[in-house]
Coordinates of C-alpha atoms in Angstrom, one line a residue:
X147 CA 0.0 0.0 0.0
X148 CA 1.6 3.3 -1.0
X149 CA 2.9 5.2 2.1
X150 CA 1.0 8.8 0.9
X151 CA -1.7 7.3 0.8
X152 CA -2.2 5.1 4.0
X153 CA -0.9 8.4 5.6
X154 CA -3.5 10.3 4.6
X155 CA -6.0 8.0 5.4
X156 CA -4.3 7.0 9.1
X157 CA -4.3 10.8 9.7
X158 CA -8.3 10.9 8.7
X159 CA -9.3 7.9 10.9
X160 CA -7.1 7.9 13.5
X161 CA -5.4 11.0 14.0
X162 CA -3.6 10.1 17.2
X163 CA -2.0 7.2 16.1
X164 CA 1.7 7.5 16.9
X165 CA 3.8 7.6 13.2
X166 CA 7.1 8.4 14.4
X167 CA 8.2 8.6 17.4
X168 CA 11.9 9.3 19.3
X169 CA 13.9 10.9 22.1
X170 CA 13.6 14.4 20.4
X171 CA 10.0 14.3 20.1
X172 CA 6.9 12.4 18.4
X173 CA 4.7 13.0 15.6
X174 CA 1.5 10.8 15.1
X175 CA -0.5 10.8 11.8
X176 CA -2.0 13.9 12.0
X177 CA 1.0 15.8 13.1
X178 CA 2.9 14.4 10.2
X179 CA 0.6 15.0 7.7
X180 CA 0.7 18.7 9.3
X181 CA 4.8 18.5 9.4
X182 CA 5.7 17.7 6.4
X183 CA 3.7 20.9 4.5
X184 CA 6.8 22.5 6.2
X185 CA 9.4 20.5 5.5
X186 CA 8.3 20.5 1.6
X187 CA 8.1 24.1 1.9
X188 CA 11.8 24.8 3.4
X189 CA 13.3 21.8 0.9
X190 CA 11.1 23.6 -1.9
X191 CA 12.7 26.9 -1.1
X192 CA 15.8 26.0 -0.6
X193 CA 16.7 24.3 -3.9
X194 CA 14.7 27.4 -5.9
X195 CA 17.0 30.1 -4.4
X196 CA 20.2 28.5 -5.6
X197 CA 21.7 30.6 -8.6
X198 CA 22.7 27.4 -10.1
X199 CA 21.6 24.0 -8.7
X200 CA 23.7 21.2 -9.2
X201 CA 21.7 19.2 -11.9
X202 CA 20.1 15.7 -10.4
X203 CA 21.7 12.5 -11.6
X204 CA 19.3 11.7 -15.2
X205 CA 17.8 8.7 -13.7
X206 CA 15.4 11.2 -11.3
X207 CA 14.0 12.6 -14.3
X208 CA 14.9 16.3 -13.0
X209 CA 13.4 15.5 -9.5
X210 CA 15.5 17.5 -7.2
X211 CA 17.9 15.3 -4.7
X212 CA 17.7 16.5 -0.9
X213 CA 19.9 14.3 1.4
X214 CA 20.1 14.1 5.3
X215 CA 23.2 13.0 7.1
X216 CA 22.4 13.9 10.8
X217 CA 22.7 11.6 13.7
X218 CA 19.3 12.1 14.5
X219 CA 17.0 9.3 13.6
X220 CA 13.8 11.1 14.5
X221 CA 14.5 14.3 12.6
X222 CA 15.7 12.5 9.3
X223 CA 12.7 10.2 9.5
X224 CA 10.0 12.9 10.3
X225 CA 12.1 14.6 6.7
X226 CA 12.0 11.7 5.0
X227 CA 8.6 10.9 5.7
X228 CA 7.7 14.4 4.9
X229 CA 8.9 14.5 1.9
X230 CA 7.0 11.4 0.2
X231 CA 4.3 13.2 -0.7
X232 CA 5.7 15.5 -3.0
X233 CA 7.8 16.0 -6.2
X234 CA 11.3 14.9 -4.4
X235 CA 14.0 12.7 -3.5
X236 CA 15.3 12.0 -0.7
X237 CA 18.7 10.1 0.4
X238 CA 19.9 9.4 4.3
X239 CA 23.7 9.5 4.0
X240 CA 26.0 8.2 6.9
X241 CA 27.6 11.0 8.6
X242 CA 30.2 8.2 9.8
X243 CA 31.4 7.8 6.2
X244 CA 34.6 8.8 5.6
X245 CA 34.0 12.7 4.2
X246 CA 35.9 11.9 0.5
X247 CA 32.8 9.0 0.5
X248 CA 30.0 11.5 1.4
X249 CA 31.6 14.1 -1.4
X250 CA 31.7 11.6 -3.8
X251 CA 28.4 10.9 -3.8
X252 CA 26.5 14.2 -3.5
X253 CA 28.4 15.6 -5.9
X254 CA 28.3 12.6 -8.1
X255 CA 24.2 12.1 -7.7
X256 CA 24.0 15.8 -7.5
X257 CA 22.4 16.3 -4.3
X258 CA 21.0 19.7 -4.3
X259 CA 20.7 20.1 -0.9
X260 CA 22.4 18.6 1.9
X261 CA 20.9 18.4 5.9
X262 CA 23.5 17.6 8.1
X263 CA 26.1 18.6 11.0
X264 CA 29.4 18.0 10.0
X265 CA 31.3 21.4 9.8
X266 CA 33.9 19.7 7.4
X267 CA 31.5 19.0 4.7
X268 CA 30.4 22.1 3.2
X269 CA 33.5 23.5 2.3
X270 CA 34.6 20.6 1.3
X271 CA 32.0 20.4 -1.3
X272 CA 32.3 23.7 -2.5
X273 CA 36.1 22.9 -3.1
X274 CA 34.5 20.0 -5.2
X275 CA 33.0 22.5 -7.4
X276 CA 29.9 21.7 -5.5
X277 CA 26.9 24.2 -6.4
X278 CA 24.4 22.7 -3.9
X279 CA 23.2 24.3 -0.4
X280 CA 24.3 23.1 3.4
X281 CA 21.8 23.7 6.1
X282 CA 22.3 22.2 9.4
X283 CA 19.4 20.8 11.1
X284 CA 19.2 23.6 13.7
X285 CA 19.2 25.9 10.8
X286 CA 16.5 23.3 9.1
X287 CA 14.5 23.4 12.5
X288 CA 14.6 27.6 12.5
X289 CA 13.3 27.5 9.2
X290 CA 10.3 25.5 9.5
X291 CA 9.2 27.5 12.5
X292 CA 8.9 30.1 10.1
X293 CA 7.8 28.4 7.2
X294 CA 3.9 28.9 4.9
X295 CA 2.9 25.5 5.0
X296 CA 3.0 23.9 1.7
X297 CA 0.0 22.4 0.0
X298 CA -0.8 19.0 2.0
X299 CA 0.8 15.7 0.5
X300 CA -1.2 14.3 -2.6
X301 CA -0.1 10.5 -3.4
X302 CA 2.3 10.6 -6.5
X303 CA 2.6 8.7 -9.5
X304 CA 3.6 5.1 -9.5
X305 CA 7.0 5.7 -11.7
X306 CA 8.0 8.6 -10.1
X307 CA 11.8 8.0 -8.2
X308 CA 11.0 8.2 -4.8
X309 CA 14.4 7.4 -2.6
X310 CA 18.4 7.3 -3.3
X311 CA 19.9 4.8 -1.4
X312 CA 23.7 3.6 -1.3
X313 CA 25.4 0.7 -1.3
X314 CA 27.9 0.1 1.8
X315 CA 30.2 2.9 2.4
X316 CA 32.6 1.3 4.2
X317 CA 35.6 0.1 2.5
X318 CA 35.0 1.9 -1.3
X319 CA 32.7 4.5 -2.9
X320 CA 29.8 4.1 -2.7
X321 CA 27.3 2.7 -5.4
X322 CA 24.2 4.6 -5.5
X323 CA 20.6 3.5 -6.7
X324 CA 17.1 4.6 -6.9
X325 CA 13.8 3.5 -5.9
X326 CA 10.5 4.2 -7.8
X327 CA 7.8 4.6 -5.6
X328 CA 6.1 1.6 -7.5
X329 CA 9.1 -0.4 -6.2
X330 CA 8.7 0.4 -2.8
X331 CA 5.0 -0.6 -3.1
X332 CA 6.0 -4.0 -4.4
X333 CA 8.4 -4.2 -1.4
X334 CA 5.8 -3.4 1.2
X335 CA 3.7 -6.3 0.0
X336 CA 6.3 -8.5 0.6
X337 CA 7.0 -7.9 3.9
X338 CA 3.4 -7.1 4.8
X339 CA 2.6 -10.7 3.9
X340 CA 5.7 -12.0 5.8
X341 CA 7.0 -9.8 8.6
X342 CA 4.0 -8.5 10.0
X343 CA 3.5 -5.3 9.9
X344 CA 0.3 -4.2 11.2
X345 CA -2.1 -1.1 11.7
X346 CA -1.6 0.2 14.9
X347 CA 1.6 -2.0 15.8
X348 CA 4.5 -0.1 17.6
X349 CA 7.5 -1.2 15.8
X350 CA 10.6 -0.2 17.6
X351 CA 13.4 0.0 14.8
X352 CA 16.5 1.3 16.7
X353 CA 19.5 2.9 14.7
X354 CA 20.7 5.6 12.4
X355 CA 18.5 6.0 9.5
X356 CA 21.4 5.0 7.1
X357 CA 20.8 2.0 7.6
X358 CA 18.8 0.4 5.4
X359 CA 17.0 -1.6 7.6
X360 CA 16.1 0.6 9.7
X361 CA 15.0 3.4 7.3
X362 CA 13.2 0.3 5.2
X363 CA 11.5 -0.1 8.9
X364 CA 10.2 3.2 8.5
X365 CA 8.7 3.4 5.3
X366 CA 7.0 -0.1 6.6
X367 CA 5.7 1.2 9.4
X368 CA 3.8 4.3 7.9
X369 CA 2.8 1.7 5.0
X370 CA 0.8 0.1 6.9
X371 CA -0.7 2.6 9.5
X372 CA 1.9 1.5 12.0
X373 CA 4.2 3.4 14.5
X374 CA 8.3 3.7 14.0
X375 CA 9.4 3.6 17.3
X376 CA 12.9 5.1 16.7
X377 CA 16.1 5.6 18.6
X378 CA 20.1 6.8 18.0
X379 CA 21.9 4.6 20.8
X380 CA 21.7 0.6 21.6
X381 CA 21.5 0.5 25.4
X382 CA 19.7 -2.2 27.4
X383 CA 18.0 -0.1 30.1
X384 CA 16.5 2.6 27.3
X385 CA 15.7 -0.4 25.5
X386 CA 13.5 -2.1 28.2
X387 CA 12.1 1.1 29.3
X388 CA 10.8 2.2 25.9
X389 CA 9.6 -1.1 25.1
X390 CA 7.4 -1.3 28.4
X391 CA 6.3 2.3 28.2
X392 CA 5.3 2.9 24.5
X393 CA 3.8 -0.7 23.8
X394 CA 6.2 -2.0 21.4
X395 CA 5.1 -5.2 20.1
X396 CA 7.6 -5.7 17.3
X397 CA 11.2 -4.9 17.1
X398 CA 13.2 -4.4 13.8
X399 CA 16.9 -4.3 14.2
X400 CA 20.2 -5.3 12.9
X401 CA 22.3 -8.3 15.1
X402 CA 24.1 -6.5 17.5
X403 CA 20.8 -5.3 18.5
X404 CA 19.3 -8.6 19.6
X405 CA 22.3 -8.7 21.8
X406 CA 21.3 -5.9 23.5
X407 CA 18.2 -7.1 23.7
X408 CA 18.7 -10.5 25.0
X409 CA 21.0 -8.6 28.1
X410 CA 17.8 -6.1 28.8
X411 CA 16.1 -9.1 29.0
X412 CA 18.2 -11.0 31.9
X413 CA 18.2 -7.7 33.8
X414 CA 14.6 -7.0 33.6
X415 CA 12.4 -9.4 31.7
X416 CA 8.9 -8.0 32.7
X417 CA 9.9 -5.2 30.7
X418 CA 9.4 -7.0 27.6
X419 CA 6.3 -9.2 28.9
X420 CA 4.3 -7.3 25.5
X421 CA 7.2 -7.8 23.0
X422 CA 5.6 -10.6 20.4
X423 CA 8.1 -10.1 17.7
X424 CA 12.1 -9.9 16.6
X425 CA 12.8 -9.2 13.0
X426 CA 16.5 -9.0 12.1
X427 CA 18.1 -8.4 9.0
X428 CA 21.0 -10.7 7.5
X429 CA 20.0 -14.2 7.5
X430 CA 22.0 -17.0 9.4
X431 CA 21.7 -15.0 12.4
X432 CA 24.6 -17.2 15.1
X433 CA 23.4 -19.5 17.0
X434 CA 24.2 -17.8 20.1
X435 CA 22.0 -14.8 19.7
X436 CA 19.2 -17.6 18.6
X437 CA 19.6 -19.3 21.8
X438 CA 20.1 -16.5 24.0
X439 CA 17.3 -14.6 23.2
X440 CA 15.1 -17.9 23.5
X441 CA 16.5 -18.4 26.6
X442 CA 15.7 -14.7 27.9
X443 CA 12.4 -14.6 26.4
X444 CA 10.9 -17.5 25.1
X445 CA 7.7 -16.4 24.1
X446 CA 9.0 -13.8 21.5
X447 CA 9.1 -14.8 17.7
X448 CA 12.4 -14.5 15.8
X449 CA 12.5 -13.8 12.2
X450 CA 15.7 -13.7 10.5
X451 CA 14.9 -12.2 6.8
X452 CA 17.6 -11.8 3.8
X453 CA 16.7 -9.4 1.6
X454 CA 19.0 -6.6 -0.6
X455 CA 18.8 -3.0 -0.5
X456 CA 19.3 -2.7 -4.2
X457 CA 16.5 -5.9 -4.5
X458 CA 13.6 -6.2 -1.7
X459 CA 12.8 -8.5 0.5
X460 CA 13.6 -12.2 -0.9
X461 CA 13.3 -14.8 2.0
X462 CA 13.9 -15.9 5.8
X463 CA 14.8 -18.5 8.2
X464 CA 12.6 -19.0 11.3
X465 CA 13.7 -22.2 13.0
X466 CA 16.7 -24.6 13.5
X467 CA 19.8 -23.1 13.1
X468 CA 19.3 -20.4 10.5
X469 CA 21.3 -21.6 7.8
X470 CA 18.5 -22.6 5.3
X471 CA 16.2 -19.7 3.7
X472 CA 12.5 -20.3 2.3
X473 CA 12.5 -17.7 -0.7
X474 CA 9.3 -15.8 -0.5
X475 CA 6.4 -16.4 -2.9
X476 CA 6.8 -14.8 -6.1
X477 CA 10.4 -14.0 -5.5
X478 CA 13.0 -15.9 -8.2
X479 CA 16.1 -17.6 -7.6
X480 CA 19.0 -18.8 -9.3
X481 CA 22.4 -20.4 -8.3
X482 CA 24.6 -19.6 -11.7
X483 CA 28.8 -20.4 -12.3
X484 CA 30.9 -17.4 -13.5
X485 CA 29.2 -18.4 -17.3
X486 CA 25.5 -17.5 -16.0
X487 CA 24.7 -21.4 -15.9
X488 CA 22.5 -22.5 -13.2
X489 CA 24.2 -25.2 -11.7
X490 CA 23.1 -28.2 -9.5
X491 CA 21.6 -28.3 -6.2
X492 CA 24.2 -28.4 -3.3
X493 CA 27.0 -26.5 -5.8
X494 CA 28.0 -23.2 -4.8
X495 CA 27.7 -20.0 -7.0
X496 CA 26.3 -16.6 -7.3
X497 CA 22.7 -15.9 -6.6
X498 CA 20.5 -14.2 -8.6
X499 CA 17.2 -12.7 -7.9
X500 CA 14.1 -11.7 -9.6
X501 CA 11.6 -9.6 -7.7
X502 CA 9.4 -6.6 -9.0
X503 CA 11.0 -4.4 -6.3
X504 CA 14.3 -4.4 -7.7
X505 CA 15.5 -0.9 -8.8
X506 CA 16.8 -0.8 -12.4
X507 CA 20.2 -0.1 -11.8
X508 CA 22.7 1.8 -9.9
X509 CA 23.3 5.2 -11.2
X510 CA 25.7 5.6 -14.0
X511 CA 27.7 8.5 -12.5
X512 CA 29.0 6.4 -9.2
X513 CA 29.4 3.3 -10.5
X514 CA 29.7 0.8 -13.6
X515 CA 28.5 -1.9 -12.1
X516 CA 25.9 -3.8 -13.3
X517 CA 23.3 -4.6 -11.4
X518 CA 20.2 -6.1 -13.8
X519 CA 21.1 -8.6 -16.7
X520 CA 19.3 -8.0 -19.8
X521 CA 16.7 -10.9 -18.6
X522 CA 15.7 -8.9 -16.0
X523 CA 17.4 -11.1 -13.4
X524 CA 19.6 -9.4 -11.0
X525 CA 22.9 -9.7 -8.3
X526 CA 24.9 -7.8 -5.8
X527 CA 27.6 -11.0 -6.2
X528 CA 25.9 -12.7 -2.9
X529 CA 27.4 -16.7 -3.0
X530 CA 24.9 -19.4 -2.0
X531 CA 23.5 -22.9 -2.7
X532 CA 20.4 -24.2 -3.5
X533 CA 19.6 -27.3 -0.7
X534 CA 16.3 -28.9 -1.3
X535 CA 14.2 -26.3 -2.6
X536 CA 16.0 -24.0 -0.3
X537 CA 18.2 -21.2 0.1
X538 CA 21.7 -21.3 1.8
X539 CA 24.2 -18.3 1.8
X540 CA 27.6 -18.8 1.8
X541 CA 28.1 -14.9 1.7
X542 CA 29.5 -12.4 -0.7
X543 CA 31.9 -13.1 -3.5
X544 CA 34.9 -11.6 -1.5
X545 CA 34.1 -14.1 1.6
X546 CA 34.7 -17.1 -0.9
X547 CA 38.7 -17.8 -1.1
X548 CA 40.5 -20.4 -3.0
X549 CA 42.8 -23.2 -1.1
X550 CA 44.7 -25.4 -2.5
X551 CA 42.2 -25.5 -5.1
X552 CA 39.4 -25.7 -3.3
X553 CA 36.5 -22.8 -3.1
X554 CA 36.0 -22.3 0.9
X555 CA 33.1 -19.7 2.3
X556 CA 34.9 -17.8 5.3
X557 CA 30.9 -17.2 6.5
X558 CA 30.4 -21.5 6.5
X559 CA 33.8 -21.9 8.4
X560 CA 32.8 -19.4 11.5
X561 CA 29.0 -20.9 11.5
X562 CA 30.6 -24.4 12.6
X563 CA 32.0 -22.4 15.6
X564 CA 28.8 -21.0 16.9
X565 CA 27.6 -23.5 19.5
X566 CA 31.8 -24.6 20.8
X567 CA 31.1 -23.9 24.6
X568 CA 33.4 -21.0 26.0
X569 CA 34.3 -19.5 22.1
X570 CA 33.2 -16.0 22.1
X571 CA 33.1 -13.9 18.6
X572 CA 34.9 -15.7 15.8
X573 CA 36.2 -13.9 12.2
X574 CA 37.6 -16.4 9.8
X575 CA 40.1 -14.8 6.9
X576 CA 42.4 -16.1 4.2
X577 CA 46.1 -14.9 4.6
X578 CA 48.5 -15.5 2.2
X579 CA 50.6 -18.9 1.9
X580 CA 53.7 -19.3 -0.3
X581 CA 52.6 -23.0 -1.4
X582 CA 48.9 -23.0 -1.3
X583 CA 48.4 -18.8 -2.2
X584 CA 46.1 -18.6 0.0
X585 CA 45.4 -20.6 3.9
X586 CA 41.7 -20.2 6.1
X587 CA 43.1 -18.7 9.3
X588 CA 40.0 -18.1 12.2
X589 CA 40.5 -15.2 14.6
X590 CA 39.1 -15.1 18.0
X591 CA 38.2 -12.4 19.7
X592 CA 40.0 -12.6 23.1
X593 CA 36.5 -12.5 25.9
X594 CA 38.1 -10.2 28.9
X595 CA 41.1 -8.2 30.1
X596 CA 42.1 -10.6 32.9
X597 CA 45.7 -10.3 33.0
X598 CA 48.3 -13.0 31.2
X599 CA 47.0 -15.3 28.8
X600 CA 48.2 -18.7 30.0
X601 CA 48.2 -19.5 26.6
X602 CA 51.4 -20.5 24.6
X603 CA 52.7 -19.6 21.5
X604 CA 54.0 -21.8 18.6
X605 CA 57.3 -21.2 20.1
X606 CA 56.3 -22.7 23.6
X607 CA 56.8 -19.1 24.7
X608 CA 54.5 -17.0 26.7
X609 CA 52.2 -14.7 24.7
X610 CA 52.0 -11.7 27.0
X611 CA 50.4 -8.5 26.3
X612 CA 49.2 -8.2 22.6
X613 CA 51.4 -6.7 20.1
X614 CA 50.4 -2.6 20.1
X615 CA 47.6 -2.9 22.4
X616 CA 46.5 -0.2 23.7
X617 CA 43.9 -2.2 26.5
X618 CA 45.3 -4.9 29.2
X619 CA 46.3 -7.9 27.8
X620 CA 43.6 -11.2 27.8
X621 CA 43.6 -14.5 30.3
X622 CA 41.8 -16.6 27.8
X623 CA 42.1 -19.5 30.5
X624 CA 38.4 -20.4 29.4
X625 CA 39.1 -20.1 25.8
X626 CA 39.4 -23.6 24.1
X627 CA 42.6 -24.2 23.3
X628 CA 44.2 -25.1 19.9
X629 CA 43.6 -28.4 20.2
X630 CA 40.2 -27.9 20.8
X631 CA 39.8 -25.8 18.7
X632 CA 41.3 -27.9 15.9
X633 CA 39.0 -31.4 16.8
X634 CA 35.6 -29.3 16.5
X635 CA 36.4 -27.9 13.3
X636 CA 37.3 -31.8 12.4
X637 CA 34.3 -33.1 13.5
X638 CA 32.2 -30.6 11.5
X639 CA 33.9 -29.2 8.5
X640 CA 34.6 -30.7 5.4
X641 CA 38.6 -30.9 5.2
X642 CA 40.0 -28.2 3.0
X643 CA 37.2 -26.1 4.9
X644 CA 39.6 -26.9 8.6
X645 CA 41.6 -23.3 9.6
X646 CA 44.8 -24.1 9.0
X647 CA 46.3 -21.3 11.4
X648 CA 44.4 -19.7 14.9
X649 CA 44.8 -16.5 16.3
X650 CA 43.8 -14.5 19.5
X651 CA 42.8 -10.7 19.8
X652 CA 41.9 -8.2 21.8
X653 CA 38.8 -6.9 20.0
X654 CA 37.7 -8.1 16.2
X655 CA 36.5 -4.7 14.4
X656 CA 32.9 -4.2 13.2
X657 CA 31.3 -1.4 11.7
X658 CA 28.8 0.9 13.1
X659 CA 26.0 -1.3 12.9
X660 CA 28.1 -4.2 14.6
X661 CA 28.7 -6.2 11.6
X662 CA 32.4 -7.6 11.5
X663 CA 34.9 -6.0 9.1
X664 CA 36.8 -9.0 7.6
X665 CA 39.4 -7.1 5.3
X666 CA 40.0 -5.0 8.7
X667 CA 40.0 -8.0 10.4
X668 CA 42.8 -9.9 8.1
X669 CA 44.9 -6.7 8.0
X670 CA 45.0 -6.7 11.9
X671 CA 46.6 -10.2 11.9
X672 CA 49.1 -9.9 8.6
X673 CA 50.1 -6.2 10.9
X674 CA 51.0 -8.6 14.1
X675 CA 48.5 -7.6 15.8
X676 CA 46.9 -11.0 17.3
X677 CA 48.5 -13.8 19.2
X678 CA 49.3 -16.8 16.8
X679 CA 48.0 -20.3 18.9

């Protein structure tokens, strides 16, 4: 159901319903429908008073591009949101993105106008030849105080590009994309049908709006005459607290929020006596958050959905222990070899998708990728298997490393560690070998600052303090050891899929959103930075 629409209706027949809602305030239907005549109108004015606006990538069709980059969730929902209803685009850019990424793709999309705090960016952009206009949300905020009101939100054209989204920003440029309004409709009828959304469900989606997730979470909510419960910071205690006392029923959120959630839980689990529902984004979600939040609360639902920003919603894994996907009615998929050949079930290769909520392509100007073949069938390189009529990911093409001739996925190797009793956080990486190129190598994150490991190394000597550390070193008494270590991989991994080397340290790095960094990860270990068992 288009989000305009059930807006307007939610704001005629229940008026108070909450819409969005966060630490900096709350807006329900008919304060949003109210609040966004001002938002269009300062967005409005402030692309017509540039002398010459930076021209919108051609794929908009001339629709003006206005970004927000603000660590506020609330304010760059309630924009977002405000802006759906009218002739725009709008795009949620990462203000933790290095600035040379954030540039790169305003410029490159030509943003017209940018929302956000970061002192460093404007200039920056002007000395990009940038022609666009820098407000920062105070400013934003003093505007719309003053503001005529715009005409109220009319529900726009099926075709019309409706969102700019990007592609990870973490390690390269960005790749940017669009989404049609149409394809956001399609999107919503997936998950309506699957995740369960529902009018007048509190859905408490915490996290920057960058995310995709959580800004899909959003649009979903307002979809479907829902309320996005929003919020900047993962703590346990404001997590339990809002959860009791705005009657969230569902909770969309990456991983490393269901860890939060499971400790909230053990410290107060009344709190979350009227939580029904966890929906988490990136399938094969470890066993250990599985068990831990069954444990904690076991009359909450866990869903565990796969789905690409570039693509929609395309399946999900309910039960057992995560690995195996049912793709959603109506969604196709394909296992293909490097020719484009579907190959047999069990055989790994590159999935591809066919789903009516796919956008068309990234935009020319920030990438040449290729996103769509000519058969309308699509990939962002994501490596899987078909196994009985079902889906199992073996994770993207840069997590599948050759061995002595053998294709290993680094994702398969650290989901056969997730139930070893006393193994914390586990990131497997290929490092280079002289004889085979390339050897698995899994890296364990060490589980406290306890003093001296009483771990040895290879050399029989002891370990100490880790290389360059800036925090105590580890006692890892409670950590298997090698041995250990070695035997469960045996018992459970086909041979050439066995790490071949083991390393400790102090702290494996993630992103922002609690995801581990591999590449980071690897570097750390070829820098010396981890203790070799």
């Amino acid at each position: 159901m288009p989000i305009t629409r059930t807006v307007l209706f939610t704001a005629a027949h229940e008026p108070s319903q909450p819409a969005i809602v966060g630490p900096e305030g709350a807006l329900d239907y008919a304060g949003l429908v109210e609040d966004s005549r001002r938002v269009f109108a300062v967005v409005d004015a402030a692309h017509r008073a540039q002398d010459a606006p930076p021209p919108p990538a051609p794929e908009t069709r001339g629709i003006p591009i206005t970004a927000v980059s603000t660590s506020s969730a609330f304010h760059a929902a309630r924009i977002v949101a405000g802006l759906a209803g009218y002739r725009a685009v709008s795009a949620t850019i990462d203000p933790n993105w290095p600035l040379s990424h954030r540039v790169h793709v305003v410029v490159a999309a030509g943003i017209g106008l940018v929302i956000g705090d970061d002192p460093a960016l404007a200039p920056a952009l002007r000395d990009a030849g940038w022609t666009g206009t820098v407000l920062s949300l105070s400013e934003f905020r003093d505007r719309e105080a003053t503001a005529a009101p715009a005409d109220p939100p009319t529900v726009r054209e099926a075709d019309e590009a409706f969102l700019l989204l990007f592609s990870s920003g973490t390690t390269s440029d960005p790749k940017a994309f669009l989404k049609t309004r149409r394809q956001y409709r399609e999107n919503v009828a997936v998950s309506s049908a699957h995740l369960e959304p529902r009018p007048g469900v509190e859905t408490l989606a915490p996290g920057p709006l960058s995310y995709s997730l959580t800004l899909y979470a959003v649009i979903e909510c307002l979809a479907t005459g829902g309320g996005a419960h929003l919020a900047d910071r993962f703590d346990a205690a404001g997590l339990a607290q809002r959860v009791a006392a705005e009657g969230i029923t569902r909770i969309v959120a990456v991983p490393a929020v269901v860890q939060v959630l499971i400790d909230g839980a053990r410290r107060d689990p009344h709190a979350f006596a009227g939580l029904d529902l966890v929906v988490t984004g990136g399938a094969n979600l470890p066993a250990a958050l599985r068990d831990g939040l069954a444990a904690a609360l076991p009359h909450v639902r866990l869903i565990s959905y796969y789905g690409a920003a570039e693509i929609g919603f395309i399946g999900d894994s309910r039960g057992g222990d995560g690995t195996l996907l049912d793709v959603y009615d109506g969604i196709g998929a394909e296992i293909r070899d490097d020719e484009g050949h579907v190959v047999p079930d069990g055989e790994l290769g590159t999935l591809w998708i066919r789903a009516a909520a796919c956008s068309d392509g990234y935009l020319a100007a920030t990438t040449d990728a290729v996103l769509r073949g000519s058969d309308g069938w699509a990939t962002v390189h994501d490596m899987g298997r078909g196994v009985h009529g079902r889906l199992q990911l073996a994770g993207r093409a840069g997590d599948i490393v050759a061995t002595g001739g053998h294709k290993v996925s680094l994702p398969e190797v650290e989901r056969a560690f997730d139930a070893m009793p006393g193994l914390g956080t586990v990131c497997a990486v290929a490092l280079p070998d002289p004889r085979l190129g390339s050897v698995v190598a899994l890296v364990i994150e060490a589980p406290r600052p306890l003093g001296r490991s009483s771990l040895a190394r290879e050399d029989g000597s002891a370990p100490g303090a880790l290389p360059n550390a800036s925090s105590p070193p580890h006692a890892v008494s409670d950590t298997p050891t090698k041995a250990d270590l070695q035997a469960w991989a045996r018992e459970r991994l086909a041979p050439q899929f066995v790490p071949r080397r083991w390393y400790l340290l102090d702290r494996i790095p993630r992103t922002a959103g609690g995801k581990i960094r591999r590449p980071a990860t690897s570097a750390l270990i070829e820098q010396g930075e981890g203790i070799r068992l």
